[in-house]
PDB file of C-alpha atoms in Angstrom:
ATOM      1  CA  UNK A  17      72.965  89.134 105.500  1.00  0.00           C
ATOM      2  CA  UNK A  18      75.364  90.836 104.430  1.00  0.00           C
ATOM      3  CA  UNK A  19      76.038  93.253 101.661  1.00  0.00           C
ATOM      4  CA  UNK A  20      78.430  91.086 100.125  1.00  0.00           C
ATOM      5  CA  UNK A  21      76.208  88.174 100.198  1.00  0.00           C
ATOM      6  CA  UNK A  22      72.885  90.580  99.101  1.00  0.00           C
ATOM      7  CA  UNK A  23      75.019  91.341  96.285  1.00  0.00           C
ATOM      8  CA  UNK A  24      75.776  87.810  95.009  1.00  0.00           C
ATOM      9  CA  UNK A  25      71.718  86.573  95.711  1.00  0.00           C
ATOM     10  CA  UNK A  26      70.989  89.950  93.928  1.00  0.00           C
ATOM     11  CA  UNK A  27      73.798  88.714  90.929  1.00  0.00           C
ATOM     12  CA  UNK A  28      72.099  85.191  91.469  1.00  0.00           C
ATOM     13  CA  UNK A  29      68.510  86.094  91.000  1.00  0.00           C
ATOM     14  CA  UNK A  30      69.124  88.382  87.307  1.00  0.00           C
ATOM     15  CA  UNK A  31      71.458  86.150  86.205  1.00  0.00           C
ATOM     16  CA  UNK A  32      68.208  83.506  86.672  1.00  0.00           C
ATOM     17  CA  UNK A  33      65.231  85.616  85.409  1.00  0.00           C
ATOM     18  CA  UNK A  34      68.551  85.965  82.098  1.00  0.00           C
ATOM     19  CA  UNK A  35      68.508  82.218  81.684  1.00  0.00           C
ATOM     20  CA  UNK A  36      64.946  81.905  81.750  1.00  0.00           C
ATOM     21  CA  UNK A  37      64.399  84.676  79.174  1.00  0.00           C
ATOM     22  CA  UNK A  38      67.004  83.562  77.335  1.00  0.00           C
ATOM     23  CA  UNK A  39      65.682  79.763  77.440  1.00  0.00           C
ATOM     24  CA  UNK A  40      61.929  81.069  76.201  1.00  0.00           C
ATOM     25  CA  UNK A  41      63.952  82.977  73.682  1.00  0.00           C
ATOM     26  CA  UNK A  42      65.623  79.875  72.196  1.00  0.00           C
ATOM     27  CA  UNK A  43      62.626  77.460  72.688  1.00  0.00           C
ATOM     28  CA  UNK A  44      61.457  79.828  70.144  1.00  0.00           C
ATOM     29  CA  UNK A  45      63.928  79.889  68.350  1.00  0.00           C
ATOM     30  CA  UNK A  46      63.995  84.019  68.072  1.00  0.00           C
ATOM     31  CA  UNK A  47      67.526  85.390  68.075  1.00  0.00           C
ATOM     32  CA  UNK A  48      68.158  88.150  70.715  1.00  0.00           C
ATOM     33  CA  UNK A  49      68.408  90.685  67.563  1.00  0.00           C
ATOM     34  CA  UNK A  50      65.024  89.454  67.189  1.00  0.00           C
ATOM     35  CA  UNK A  51      63.749  89.512  70.573  1.00  0.00           C
ATOM     36  CA  UNK A  52      64.931  93.102  71.461  1.00  0.00           C
ATOM     37  CA  UNK A  53      63.061  94.257  68.539  1.00  0.00           C
ATOM     38  CA  UNK A  54      59.979  92.709  69.307  1.00  0.00           C
ATOM     39  CA  UNK A  55      59.739  93.644  73.058  1.00  0.00           C
ATOM     40  CA  UNK A  56      61.307  96.944  71.566  1.00  0.00           C
ATOM     41  CA  UNK A  57      64.424  97.370  73.827  1.00  0.00           C
ATOM     42  CA  UNK A  58      68.081  98.031  72.644  1.00  0.00           C
ATOM     43  CA  UNK A  59      69.721  95.293  71.363  1.00  0.00           C
ATOM     44  CA  UNK A  60      72.503  95.665  73.135  1.00  0.00           C
ATOM     45  CA  UNK A  61      70.159  96.134  76.634  1.00  0.00           C
ATOM     46  CA  UNK A  62      68.921  92.778  75.882  1.00  0.00           C
ATOM     47  CA  UNK A  63      71.957  91.117  75.978  1.00  0.00           C
ATOM     48  CA  UNK A  64      73.034  92.611  79.324  1.00  0.00           C
ATOM     49  CA  UNK A  65      69.446  91.525  80.448  1.00  0.00           C
ATOM     50  CA  UNK A  66      70.024  88.033  79.517  1.00  0.00           C
ATOM     51  CA  UNK A  67      73.285  88.064  81.322  1.00  0.00           C
ATOM     52  CA  UNK A  68      71.566  89.356  84.336  1.00  0.00           C
ATOM     53  CA  UNK A  69      73.988  92.204  84.112  1.00  0.00           C
ATOM     54  CA  UNK A  70      71.305  94.536  84.518  1.00  0.00           C
ATOM     55  CA  UNK A  71      68.510  95.121  86.901  1.00  0.00           C
ATOM     56  CA  UNK A  72      65.458  94.925  84.982  1.00  0.00           C
ATOM     57  CA  UNK A  73      62.594  96.867  85.009  1.00  0.00           C
ATOM     58  CA  UNK A  74      58.662  95.285  85.656  1.00  0.00           C
ATOM     59  CA  UNK A  75      57.646  96.983  82.291  1.00  0.00           C
ATOM     60  CA  UNK A  76      61.025  95.329  80.284  1.00  0.00           C
ATOM     61  CA  UNK A  77      59.896  92.228  81.633  1.00  0.00           C
ATOM     62  CA  UNK A  78      56.136  92.510  80.606  1.00  0.00           C
ATOM     63  CA  UNK A  79      57.379  93.526  77.275  1.00  0.00           C
ATOM     64  CA  UNK A  80      59.497  90.729  77.282  1.00  0.00           C
ATOM     65  CA  UNK A  81      57.403  88.493  78.268  1.00  0.00           C
ATOM     66  CA  UNK A  82      54.903  89.542  75.844  1.00  0.00           C
ATOM     67  CA  UNK A  83      57.271  88.973  73.133  1.00  0.00           C
ATOM     68  CA  UNK A  84      57.782  85.614  73.451  1.00  0.00           C
ATOM     69  CA  UNK A  85      53.889  85.087  74.592  1.00  0.00           C
ATOM     70  CA  UNK A  86      54.115  83.998  78.143  1.00  0.00           C
ATOM     71  CA  UNK A  87      53.153  85.759  81.493  1.00  0.00           C
ATOM     72  CA  UNK A  88      55.928  87.764  82.875  1.00  0.00           C
ATOM     73  CA  UNK A  89      54.669  85.286  86.089  1.00  0.00           C
ATOM     74  CA  UNK A  90      55.530  82.542  84.450  1.00  0.00           C
ATOM     75  CA  UNK A  91      58.751  84.175  83.552  1.00  0.00           C
ATOM     76  CA  UNK A  92      59.623  84.741  87.076  1.00  0.00           C
ATOM     77  CA  UNK A  93      58.593  81.020  88.026  1.00  0.00           C
ATOM     78  CA  UNK A  94      61.261  79.697  85.076  1.00  0.00           C
ATOM     79  CA  UNK A  95      63.359  81.251  87.236  1.00  0.00           C
ATOM     80  CA  UNK A  96      62.406  79.949  90.534  1.00  0.00           C
ATOM     81  CA  UNK A  97      61.461  83.619  91.489  1.00  0.00           C
TER      82      UNK A  97
ATOM     83  CA  UNK B  21      48.992  99.262  69.913  1.00  0.00           C
ATOM     84  CA  UNK B  22      49.266 103.249  69.552  1.00  0.00           C
ATOM     85  CA  UNK B  23      51.700 104.981  71.487  1.00  0.00           C
ATOM     86  CA  UNK B  24      48.479 105.866  73.937  1.00  0.00           C
ATOM     87  CA  UNK B  25      47.577 102.497  74.855  1.00  0.00           C
ATOM     88  CA  UNK B  26      50.381 101.510  75.362  1.00  0.00           C
ATOM     89  CA  UNK B  27      50.881 103.840  77.810  1.00  0.00           C
ATOM     90  CA  UNK B  28      47.521 103.026  79.083  1.00  0.00           C
ATOM     91  CA  UNK B  29      48.498  99.349  79.243  1.00  0.00           C
ATOM     92  CA  UNK B  30      51.575 100.187  81.415  1.00  0.00           C
ATOM     93  CA  UNK B  31      50.108 102.216  83.909  1.00  0.00           C
ATOM     94  CA  UNK B  32      47.277  99.445  84.323  1.00  0.00           C
ATOM     95  CA  UNK B  33      50.022  96.680  84.452  1.00  0.00           C
ATOM     96  CA  UNK B  34      51.576  99.105  87.247  1.00  0.00           C
ATOM     97  CA  UNK B  35      48.417  99.826  89.261  1.00  0.00           C
ATOM     98  CA  UNK B  36      47.139  96.380  89.194  1.00  0.00           C
ATOM     99  CA  UNK B  37      50.941  95.044  90.401  1.00  0.00           C
ATOM    100  CA  UNK B  38      51.039  98.426  93.180  1.00  0.00           C
ATOM    101  CA  UNK B  39      47.449  96.803  94.139  1.00  0.00           C
ATOM    102  CA  UNK B  40      48.793  92.846  94.559  1.00  0.00           C
ATOM    103  CA  UNK B  41      51.720  94.618  96.995  1.00  0.00           C
ATOM    104  CA  UNK B  42      49.434  96.317  98.268  1.00  0.00           C
ATOM    105  CA  UNK B  43      46.616  93.710  99.437  1.00  0.00           C
ATOM    106  CA  UNK B  44      49.496  91.250 100.686  1.00  0.00           C
ATOM    107  CA  UNK B  45      50.887  93.740 102.665  1.00  0.00           C
ATOM    108  CA  UNK B  46      47.694  94.760 104.301  1.00  0.00           C
ATOM    109  CA  UNK B  47      47.012  90.689 104.390  1.00  0.00           C
ATOM    110  CA  UNK B  48      50.347  90.545 106.674  1.00  0.00           C
ATOM    111  CA  UNK B  49      49.295  93.273 108.482  1.00  0.00           C
ATOM    112  CA  UNK B  50      52.122  95.532 107.653  1.00  0.00           C
ATOM    113  CA  UNK B  51      51.714  99.501 107.537  1.00  0.00           C
ATOM    114  CA  UNK B  52      53.591 100.950 104.391  1.00  0.00           C
ATOM    115  CA  UNK B  53      56.312 102.245 106.244  1.00  0.00           C
ATOM    116  CA  UNK B  54      57.491  99.153 108.259  1.00  0.00           C
ATOM    117  CA  UNK B  55      56.645  97.312 104.237  1.00  0.00           C
ATOM    118  CA  UNK B  56      59.244 100.294 102.916  1.00  0.00           C
ATOM    119  CA  UNK B  57      61.492  99.027 105.789  1.00  0.00           C
ATOM    120  CA  UNK B  58      61.678  95.500 106.074  1.00  0.00           C
ATOM    121  CA  UNK B  59      62.113  95.813 102.086  1.00  0.00           C
ATOM    122  CA  UNK B  60      64.984  98.203 102.488  1.00  0.00           C
ATOM    123  CA  UNK B  61      63.238 100.647 100.109  1.00  0.00           C
ATOM    124  CA  UNK B  62      62.394 104.699 100.859  1.00  0.00           C
ATOM    125  CA  UNK B  63      58.901 105.323 101.960  1.00  0.00           C
ATOM    126  CA  UNK B  64      57.680 107.447  99.321  1.00  0.00           C
ATOM    127  CA  UNK B  65      59.047 105.228  96.706  1.00  0.00           C
ATOM    128  CA  UNK B  66      56.686 102.212  98.304  1.00  0.00           C
ATOM    129  CA  UNK B  67      53.904 104.861  98.297  1.00  0.00           C
ATOM    130  CA  UNK B  68      54.297 105.274  94.132  1.00  0.00           C
ATOM    131  CA  UNK B  69      55.007 101.567  93.777  1.00  0.00           C
ATOM    132  CA  UNK B  70      51.893 100.775  95.195  1.00  0.00           C
ATOM    133  CA  UNK B  71      49.784 103.434  93.726  1.00  0.00           C
ATOM    134  CA  UNK B  72      52.159 102.373  90.166  1.00  0.00           C
ATOM    135  CA  UNK B  73      53.501 105.564  90.064  1.00  0.00           C
ATOM    136  CA  UNK B  74      57.032 104.129  89.562  1.00  0.00           C
ATOM    137  CA  UNK B  75      58.363 101.064  86.833  1.00  0.00           C
ATOM    138  CA  UNK B  76      59.482  99.376  89.667  1.00  0.00           C
ATOM    139  CA  UNK B  77      62.880  97.310  89.280  1.00  0.00           C
ATOM    140  CA  UNK B  78      63.244  93.946  89.384  1.00  0.00           C
ATOM    141  CA  UNK B  79      65.240  93.694  92.518  1.00  0.00           C
ATOM    142  CA  UNK B  80      62.879  95.940  94.008  1.00  0.00           C
ATOM    143  CA  UNK B  81      59.872  93.345  93.280  1.00  0.00           C
ATOM    144  CA  UNK B  82      62.288  90.558  94.620  1.00  0.00           C
ATOM    145  CA  UNK B  83      62.961  92.662  98.204  1.00  0.00           C
ATOM    146  CA  UNK B  84      58.702  93.522  98.460  1.00  0.00           C
ATOM    147  CA  UNK B  85      57.940  89.901  97.130  1.00  0.00           C
ATOM    148  CA  UNK B  86      59.964  88.614 100.594  1.00  0.00           C
ATOM    149  CA  UNK B  87      59.672  91.345 102.988  1.00  0.00           C
ATOM    150  CA  UNK B  88      55.766  89.800 102.746  1.00  0.00           C
ATOM    151  CA  UNK B  89      56.689  86.505 102.320  1.00  0.00           C
ATOM    152  CA  UNK B  90      55.373  85.442  98.890  1.00  0.00           C
ATOM    153  CA  UNK B  91      57.171  84.665  95.891  1.00  0.00           C
ATOM    154  CA  UNK B  92      57.900  87.253  93.476  1.00  0.00           C
ATOM    155  CA  UNK B  93      55.931  85.302  90.679  1.00  0.00           C
ATOM    156  CA  UNK B  94      53.471  85.232  93.267  1.00  0.00           C
ATOM    157  CA  UNK B  95      53.319  88.745  93.206  1.00  0.00           C
ATOM    158  CA  UNK B  96      52.803  89.194  89.708  1.00  0.00           C
ATOM    159  CA  UNK B  97      49.702  86.312  89.008  1.00  0.00           C
ATOM    160  CA  UNK B  98      47.828  88.295  91.678  1.00  0.00           C
ATOM    161  CA  UNK B  99      48.577  90.963  89.165  1.00  0.00           C
ATOM    162  CA  UNK B 100      47.032  88.869  86.768  1.00  0.00           C
ATOM    163  CA  UNK B 101      50.597  89.475  85.058  1.00  0.00           C
TER     164      UNK B 101
END
């Protein structure tokens, strides 16, 4: 795997995870700001996570999953990860 | 939830994830060094991840899962996350 395709894979993985978070958030009728507050994550960082622009840490994935009342493993499975 | 118990929960979550990685690695009969090489993660960092001493990033969870031939969501489910 070349570095270029590696980067693309990573971007795609993070984008899929972000989309899964966004879908669960919307299903819960939460604003991004509300989710950021519940998860205790800074709002602009939350936006970047949802857009797949940040390599989110495990503890933040756990915080986000709990805030939207699902298991972190379910969130990853939603993203086909 | 107090800050103290919050920290304990986090430590426990990361320790469980690390233990799940270690169990899958051993089931594959891989040394920590071999897994670190496959996942392209520095060996001492890999040790800290397995001991739950690092807040591992999503991209590293993905790299580790692929190196041990499972899905990241399965790894988290193993850790009851």
